[in-house]
PDB file of C-alpha atoms in Angstrom:
ATOM      1  CA  MET A1196     -28.184  25.284  49.460  1.00 60.00           C
ATOM      2  CA  GLU A1197     -27.097  21.505  50.087  1.00 62.00           C
ATOM      3  CA  ILE A1198     -28.160  21.175  45.948  1.00 62.00           C
ATOM      4  CA  ILE A1199     -26.334  24.324  44.639  1.00 54.00           C
ATOM      5  CA  ILE A1200     -23.142  22.716  46.486  1.00 50.00           C
ATOM      6  CA  LEU A1201     -23.860  19.481  44.527  1.00 49.00           C
ATOM      7  CA  ALA A1202     -23.978  20.799  41.435  1.00 45.00           C
ATOM      8  CA  ALA A1203     -20.956  23.699  41.572  1.00 43.00           C
ATOM      9  CA  ALA A1204     -19.253  20.716  42.974  1.00 42.00           C
ATOM     10  CA  ALA A1205     -20.356  17.970  39.925  1.00 44.00           C
ATOM     11  CA  GLY A1206     -19.542  21.573  37.716  1.00 45.00           C
ATOM     12  CA  ILE A1207     -16.361  21.188  38.661  1.00 42.00           C
ATOM     13  CA  PHE A1208     -15.675  17.427  38.515  1.00 38.00           C
ATOM     14  CA  LEU A1209     -16.624  18.060  34.643  1.00 38.00           C
ATOM     15  CA  ILE A1210     -14.286  20.899  34.124  1.00 43.00           C
ATOM     16  CA  LEU A1211     -11.464  19.260  35.421  1.00 39.00           C
ATOM     17  CA  ALA A1212     -12.228  15.775  33.850  1.00 43.00           C
ATOM     18  CA  ALA A1213     -12.739  17.682  30.569  1.00 46.00           C
ATOM     19  CA  CYS A1214      -9.041  19.408  31.159  1.00 53.00           C
ATOM     20  CA  THR A1215      -7.392  16.301  32.012  1.00 64.00           C
ATOM     21  CA  LEU A1216      -9.404  14.176  28.908  1.00 56.00           C
ATOM     22  CA  TYR A1217      -8.114  17.277  26.763  1.00 67.00           C
ATOM     23  CA  ARG A1218      -4.192  17.275  27.834  1.00 72.00           C
ATOM     24  CA  ARG A1219      -4.547  13.219  28.044  1.00 79.00           C
ATOM     25  CA  PRO A1220      -7.021  12.059  25.159  1.00 81.00           C
ATOM     26  CA  ALA A1221      -5.878   8.660  25.061  1.00 80.00           C
ATOM     27  CA  LEU A1222      -5.956   8.428  29.110  1.00 84.00           C
ATOM     28  CA  PHE A1223      -8.547   5.674  28.792  1.00 82.00           C
ATOM     29  CA  ARG A1224      -6.815   3.402  26.656  1.00 86.00           C
ATOM     30  CA  ARG A1225      -5.501  -0.737  27.497  1.00 86.00           C
ATOM     31  CA  LEU A1226      -2.886  -2.450  26.075  1.00 89.00           C
ATOM     32  CA  PRO A1227      -4.450  -4.616  23.031  1.00 87.00           C
ATOM     33  CA  ALA A1228      -5.858  -7.744  23.742  1.00 87.00           C
ATOM     34  CA  THR A1229      -3.991  -9.303  20.438  1.00 87.00           C
ATOM     35  CA  LEU A1230      -0.389  -8.508  22.634  1.00 91.00           C
ATOM     36  CA  PHE A1231       1.207 -11.913  22.945  1.00 94.00           C
ATOM     37  CA  SER A1232       1.830 -13.082  26.085  1.00 93.00           C
ATOM     38  CA  ALA A1233       4.477 -12.535  28.647  1.00 93.00           C
ATOM     39  CA  ALA A1234       5.310 -16.345  27.892  1.00 96.00           C
ATOM     40  CA  GLU A1235       4.853 -16.188  24.621  1.00 95.00           C
ATOM     41  CA  THR A1236       7.152 -12.937  24.463  1.00 95.00           C
ATOM     42  CA  ALA A1237       9.962 -14.335  26.685  1.00 95.00           C
ATOM     43  CA  ARG A1238       9.743 -18.148  24.400  1.00 95.00           C
ATOM     44  CA  LEU A1239       9.923 -15.542  20.814  1.00 95.00           C
ATOM     45  CA  ARG A1240      12.822 -13.768  22.950  1.00 95.00           C
ATOM     46  CA  GLU A1241      14.880 -17.199  23.904  1.00 95.00           C
ATOM     47  CA  GLN A1242      14.013 -18.248  19.897  1.00 94.00           C
ATOM     48  CA  ILE A1243      15.685 -15.340  18.206  1.00 94.00           C
ATOM     49  CA  ALA A1244      18.602 -14.884  20.915  1.00 94.00           C
ATOM     50  CA  ALA A1245      19.709 -18.212  19.914  1.00 93.00           C
ATOM     51  CA  GLU A1246      19.369 -17.490  16.001  1.00 90.00           C
ATOM     52  CA  PRO A1247      23.002 -16.248  14.709  1.00 87.00           C
ATOM     53  CA  ASP A1248      22.601 -14.090  11.606  1.00 87.00           C
ATOM     54  CA  LYS A1249      19.390 -11.265  12.981  1.00 91.00           C
ATOM     55  CA  ARG A1250      17.998  -8.815  10.794  1.00 94.00           C
ATOM     56  CA  ILE A1251      17.273  -5.879  12.705  1.00 96.00           C
ATOM     57  CA  LEU A1252      15.208  -2.456  11.755  1.00 97.00           C
ATOM     58  CA  VAL A1253      15.203   0.821  13.258  1.00 98.00           C
ATOM     59  CA  ALA A1254      11.746   2.745  12.343  1.00 97.00           C
ATOM     60  CA  PHE A1255      11.365   6.172  14.106  1.00 97.00           C
ATOM     61  CA  PHE A1256       9.153   8.362  13.392  1.00 97.00           C
ATOM     62  CA  SER A1257      11.318  12.010  14.864  1.00 95.00           C
ATOM     63  CA  TYR A1258       9.703  15.880  14.797  1.00 91.00           C
ATOM     64  CA  SER A1259      12.340  18.055  16.296  1.00 87.00           C
ATOM     65  CA  ASP A1260      15.187  15.641  15.709  1.00 89.00           C
ATOM     66  CA  ARG A1261      15.628  14.211  19.275  1.00 93.00           C
ATOM     67  CA  THR A1262      14.849  10.827  18.547  1.00 96.00           C
ATOM     68  CA  ARG A1263      16.061  10.650  15.428  1.00 96.00           C
ATOM     69  CA  LEU A1264      19.921  10.912  17.094  1.00 96.00           C
ATOM     70  CA  MET A1265      18.708   8.128  19.408  1.00 97.00           C
ATOM     71  CA  ALA A1266      17.643   5.923  16.252  1.00 97.00           C
ATOM     72  CA  GLN A1267      20.580   6.490  14.514  1.00 97.00           C
ATOM     73  CA  ALA A1268      22.812   5.495  16.928  1.00 96.00           C
ATOM     74  CA  ILE A1269      20.411   2.485  18.185  1.00 96.00           C
ATOM     75  CA  SER A1270      21.599   1.737  14.484  1.00 96.00           C
ATOM     76  CA  ARG A1271      25.066   2.080  14.794  1.00 95.00           C
ATOM     77  CA  GLU A1272      25.102  -0.177  17.733  1.00 94.00           C
ATOM     78  CA  THR A1273      23.349  -2.939  15.975  1.00 95.00           C
ATOM     79  CA  GLY A1274      23.731  -3.001  12.702  1.00 94.00           C
ATOM     80  CA  GLY A1275      20.219  -3.204  11.924  1.00 95.00           C
ATOM     81  CA  ASP A1276      19.025  -1.348   8.464  1.00 96.00           C
ATOM     82  CA  LEU A1277      17.502   2.654   9.644  1.00 97.00           C
ATOM     83  CA  PHE A1278      13.810   3.212   8.401  1.00 97.00           C
ATOM     84  CA  GLU A1279      12.193   6.786   8.503  1.00 97.00           C
ATOM     85  CA  ILE A1280       8.064   7.152   9.095  1.00 97.00           C
ATOM     86  CA  LEU A1281       7.454  10.117   7.279  1.00 96.00           C
ATOM     87  CA  PRO A1282       3.753  11.402   7.239  1.00 96.00           C
ATOM     88  CA  ARG A1283       2.452  11.574   3.675  1.00 95.00           C
ATOM     89  CA  THR A1284       0.780  14.903   4.044  1.00 94.00           C
ATOM     90  CA  PRO A1285       3.197  16.967   6.244  1.00 93.00           C
ATOM     91  CA  TYR A1286       1.639  18.438   9.525  1.00 92.00           C
ATOM     92  CA  GLU A1287       0.617  22.144   9.306  1.00 92.00           C
ATOM     93  CA  ASN A1288      -0.497  23.025  12.985  1.00 92.00           C
ATOM     94  CA  VAL A1289       1.321  19.731  14.712  1.00 89.00           C
ATOM     95  CA  TYR A1290      -0.289  20.820  18.116  1.00 86.00           C
ATOM     96  CA  ARG A1291      -3.563  20.811  16.809  1.00 91.00           C
ATOM     97  CA  GLU A1292      -3.317  18.160  14.219  1.00 94.00           C
ATOM     98  CA  SER A1293      -2.156  15.562  16.627  1.00 92.00           C
ATOM     99  CA  ARG A1294      -3.959  15.750  19.488  1.00 93.00           C
ATOM    100  CA  ARG A1295      -6.515  15.477  17.104  1.00 95.00           C
ATOM    101  CA  GLU A1296      -6.000  11.855  15.548  1.00 94.00           C
ATOM    102  CA  ILE A1297      -4.934  10.575  18.597  1.00 93.00           C
ATOM    103  CA  PHE A1298      -8.443  11.464  20.045  1.00 93.00           C
ATOM    104  CA  ARG A1299     -10.065  10.422  17.347  1.00 93.00           C
ATOM    105  CA  ARG A1300      -8.036   6.993  16.536  1.00 93.00           C
ATOM    106  CA  GLU A1301      -7.212   8.439  12.950  1.00 92.00           C
ATOM    107  CA  TRP A1302      -4.342   6.910  11.480  1.00 92.00           C
ATOM    108  CA  PRO A1303      -2.568   9.293   9.223  1.00 94.00           C
ATOM    109  CA  GLU A1304      -1.318   7.702   5.516  1.00 95.00           C
ATOM    110  CA  LEU A1305       2.264   7.638   5.982  1.00 96.00           C
ATOM    111  CA  ALA A1306       4.864   8.430   2.852  1.00 95.00           C
ATOM    112  CA  HIS A1307       6.067   5.224   1.657  1.00 94.00           C
ATOM    113  CA  LEU A1308       7.116   1.761   3.601  1.00 91.00           C
ATOM    114  CA  PRO A1309       9.596  -0.729   3.763  1.00 90.00           C
ATOM    115  CA  PRO A1310      10.175  -2.463   0.827  1.00 87.00           C
ATOM    116  CA  SER A1311       9.563  -5.472   3.089  1.00 91.00           C
ATOM    117  CA  LEU A1312       9.175  -6.018   6.982  1.00 93.00           C
ATOM    118  CA  GLN A1313       9.611 -10.113   5.949  1.00 91.00           C
ATOM    119  CA  PRO A1314      13.702 -10.334   6.647  1.00 93.00           C
ATOM    120  CA  TYR A1315      13.647  -9.091  10.428  1.00 96.00           C
ATOM    121  CA  GLN A1316      13.310 -10.611  13.560  1.00 95.00           C
ATOM    122  CA  VAL A1317      13.975  -7.568  15.914  1.00 97.00           C
ATOM    123  CA  VAL A1318      12.156  -4.252  15.355  1.00 97.00           C
ATOM    124  CA  PHE A1319      12.636  -1.494  17.244  1.00 98.00           C
ATOM    125  CA  ILE A1320       9.887   1.507  17.216  1.00 98.00           C
ATOM    126  CA  GLY A1321      10.675   5.210  18.146  1.00 97.00           C
ATOM    127  CA  TYR A1322       8.678   8.162  18.785  1.00 97.00           C
ATOM    128  CA  PRO A1323       8.440  11.241  20.265  1.00 95.00           C
ATOM    129  CA  VAL A1324       5.686  11.865  23.596  1.00 94.00           C
ATOM    130  CA  TRP A1325       2.910  13.531  22.174  1.00 91.00           C
ATOM    131  CA  TRP A1326       0.152  14.853  24.551  1.00 89.00           C
ATOM    132  CA  HIS A1327       1.250  11.597  27.030  1.00 92.00           C
ATOM    133  CA  ALA A1328       0.474   9.100  23.628  1.00 93.00           C
ATOM    134  CA  ALA A1329       2.684   8.122  20.979  1.00 95.00           C
ATOM    135  CA  PRO A1330       1.692   9.832  17.649  1.00 96.00           C
ATOM    136  CA  ALA A1331      -0.501   8.587  16.012  1.00 95.00           C
ATOM    137  CA  LEU A1332       1.666   8.071  12.591  1.00 95.00           C
ATOM    138  CA  VAL A1333       3.552   5.642  14.427  1.00 96.00           C
ATOM    139  CA  SER A1334       0.627   4.090  15.098  1.00 94.00           C
ATOM    140  CA  SER A1335       0.004   3.655  11.527  1.00 95.00           C
ATOM    141  CA  PHE A1336       3.200   2.074  10.700  1.00 96.00           C
ATOM    142  CA  LEU A1337       2.115  -0.833  13.430  1.00 94.00           C
ATOM    143  CA  LYS A1338      -1.082  -0.910  11.600  1.00 92.00           C
ATOM    144  CA  SER A1339       0.647  -0.941   8.103  1.00 90.00           C
ATOM    145  CA  GLY A1340       2.292  -4.693   8.673  1.00 89.00           C
ATOM    146  CA  ASP A1341       2.902  -8.162   9.494  1.00 90.00           C
ATOM    147  CA  PHE A1342       4.805  -8.324  12.553  1.00 92.00           C
ATOM    148  CA  SER A1343       4.209 -11.384  13.942  1.00 88.00           C
ATOM    149  CA  GLY A1344       7.073 -14.132  14.749  1.00 89.00           C
ATOM    150  CA  LYS A1345       8.848  -9.989  15.183  1.00 94.00           C
ATOM    151  CA  LEU A1346      10.185  -8.799  18.796  1.00 96.00           C
ATOM    152  CA  LEU A1347       8.939  -5.801  18.385  1.00 97.00           C
ATOM    153  CA  ILE A1348      11.079  -3.048  21.131  1.00 98.00           C
ATOM    154  CA  PRO A1349       9.428   0.179  21.162  1.00 97.00           C
ATOM    155  CA  PHE A1350      11.760   3.138  22.907  1.00 97.00           C
ATOM    156  CA  CYS A1351      10.914   7.155  22.755  1.00 96.00           C
ATOM    157  CA  THR A1352      12.485  11.128  23.801  1.00 94.00           C
ATOM    158  CA  SER A1353      10.687  12.205  26.527  1.00 82.00           C
ATOM    159  CA  SER A1354      11.473  15.026  29.485  1.00 73.00           C
ATOM    160  CA  HIS A1355       8.663  14.102  31.126  1.00 77.00           C
ATOM    161  CA  SER A1356       6.199  11.261  30.566  1.00 80.00           C
ATOM    162  CA  GLY A1357       7.408   7.549  30.832  1.00 87.00           C
ATOM    163  CA  ILE A1358       7.215   5.629  27.778  1.00 94.00           C
ATOM    164  CA  GLU A1359       4.700   3.148  29.390  1.00 93.00           C
ATOM    165  CA  GLU A1360       1.807   5.518  29.066  1.00 93.00           C
ATOM    166  CA  THR A1361       2.406   5.645  25.568  1.00 94.00           C
ATOM    167  CA  LEU A1362       2.067   1.715  24.664  1.00 95.00           C
ATOM    168  CA  PRO A1363      -2.013   1.718  24.952  1.00 94.00           C
ATOM    169  CA  SER A1364      -1.715   4.211  22.578  1.00 93.00           C
ATOM    170  CA  LEU A1365       1.707   2.862  19.782  1.00 94.00           C
ATOM    171  CA  LEU A1366      -0.340  -0.715  19.534  1.00 93.00           C
ATOM    172  CA  ASP A1367      -3.746   0.652  19.593  1.00 88.00           C
ATOM    173  CA  ALA A1368      -5.752  -1.565  17.122  1.00 77.00           C
ATOM    174  CA  CYS A1369      -2.205  -3.732  16.227  1.00 84.00           C
ATOM    175  CA  GLY A1370      -2.281  -6.804  15.617  1.00 86.00           C
ATOM    176  CA  PRO A1371      -0.122  -9.793  16.864  1.00 90.00           C
ATOM    177  CA  VAL A1372       2.824  -8.426  17.967  1.00 92.00           C
ATOM    178  CA  ALA A1373       5.619  -9.216  20.912  1.00 95.00           C
ATOM    179  CA  VAL A1374       6.507  -6.255  23.370  1.00 96.00           C
ATOM    180  CA  CYS A1375       9.710  -5.985  25.090  1.00 95.00           C
ATOM    181  CA  GLY A1376      12.408  -4.134  25.935  1.00 95.00           C
ATOM    182  CA  GLU A1377      10.859  -0.833  26.467  1.00 96.00           C
ATOM    183  CA  LYS A1378      12.739   2.218  27.247  1.00 96.00           C
ATOM    184  CA  ARG A1379      12.632   6.084  27.627  1.00 96.00           C
ATOM    185  CA  LEU A1380      15.876   7.397  26.345  1.00 95.00           C
ATOM    186  CA  GLU A1381      17.211  10.490  27.588  1.00 91.00           C
ATOM    187  CA  GLY A1382      20.858  10.221  25.222  1.00 91.00           C
ATOM    188  CA  SER A1383      22.462   8.411  23.474  1.00 91.00           C
ATOM    189  CA  ALA A1384      24.938   7.365  26.955  1.00 93.00           C
ATOM    190  CA  GLN A1385      21.934   5.622  27.454  1.00 94.00           C
ATOM    191  CA  ILE A1386      21.962   2.717  24.892  1.00 95.00           C
ATOM    192  CA  SER A1387      24.261   0.545  25.269  1.00 94.00           C
ATOM    193  CA  PRO A1388      23.383  -0.564  28.169  1.00 94.00           C
ATOM    194  CA  TRP A1389      19.623  -0.558  27.650  1.00 95.00           C
ATOM    195  CA  LEU A1390      20.766  -3.143  24.469  1.00 95.00           C
ATOM    196  CA  ASP A1391      23.038  -5.582  26.476  1.00 94.00           C
ATOM    197  CA  SER A1392      20.047  -6.301  29.280  1.00 94.00           C
ATOM    198  CA  LEU A1393      17.542  -7.378  26.190  1.00 93.00           C
ATOM    199  CA  GLY A1394      19.530 -10.351  26.669  1.00 90.00           C
ATOM    200  CA  LEU A1395      19.321 -10.208  22.231  1.00 90.00           C
ATOM    201  CA  GLY A1396      22.580 -11.109  21.876  1.00 83.00           C
ATOM    202  CA  LEU A1397      22.691  -7.605  19.875  1.00 80.00           C
ATOM    203  CA  GLU A1398      25.754  -8.118  16.730  1.00 58.00           C
ATOM    204  CA  LYS A1399      26.658  -5.788  14.381  1.00 61.00           C
ATOM    205  CA  THR A1400      26.366  -6.177  11.219  1.00 47.00           C
ATOM    206  CA  ASP A1401      27.108  -4.364   7.292  1.00 47.00           C
ATOM    207  CA  LYS A1402      24.311  -1.598   8.488  1.00 43.00           C
ATOM    208  CA  SER A1403      22.182  -0.549   5.446  1.00 46.00           C
ATOM    209  CA  LEU A1404      20.579   2.607   4.965  1.00 41.00           C
ATOM    210  CA  LEU A1405      16.802   1.385   3.546  1.00 43.00           C
ATOM    211  CA  GLN A1406      15.943   4.016   0.111  1.00 40.00           C
ATOM    212  CA  HIS A1407      12.759   5.695   0.265  1.00 39.00           C
TER     213      HIS A1407
END
């Protein structure tokens, strides 16, 4: 009888674990070792904050326009250039395909890339939260370029999930990068206080929309 009970308990445990992993396909990932340390990030922040003419990129992926609206508001506040991350092949079944990409660490191809990342010191990166993770498409963007020497500031739109749980998937297999100031945005009213709290002295400049 005890063996039957133990077997039943083990079966229930495996079922619950499988269900949890299905809902959270990036559950066991950790931040990459290539991430800048807190001290390294602080030094880079001070360096960039002291620069009078900062170039800012606001890159985003938006599926239902919520993230797009936040990215546009950040661009208006900072004068940053907008860049929309798009898949080369549009999703047919985003519910199924997005989970598969996250779970299998697939890196979908992008429709296009910015002409150059070199001019930018600060890069905002925005995305919705899918499956308690960042969409694999956004990770593809980060894998596609050299972000060393830049401050990466993630923001997400989500009704429930916090941004901290998305960072391991966002930065999965990313090169050396400094990350700071990550924020889950529920509305545009949060943007100005958030930008002020970054302490980077972000100033408005003439904004230009990057042409694809």
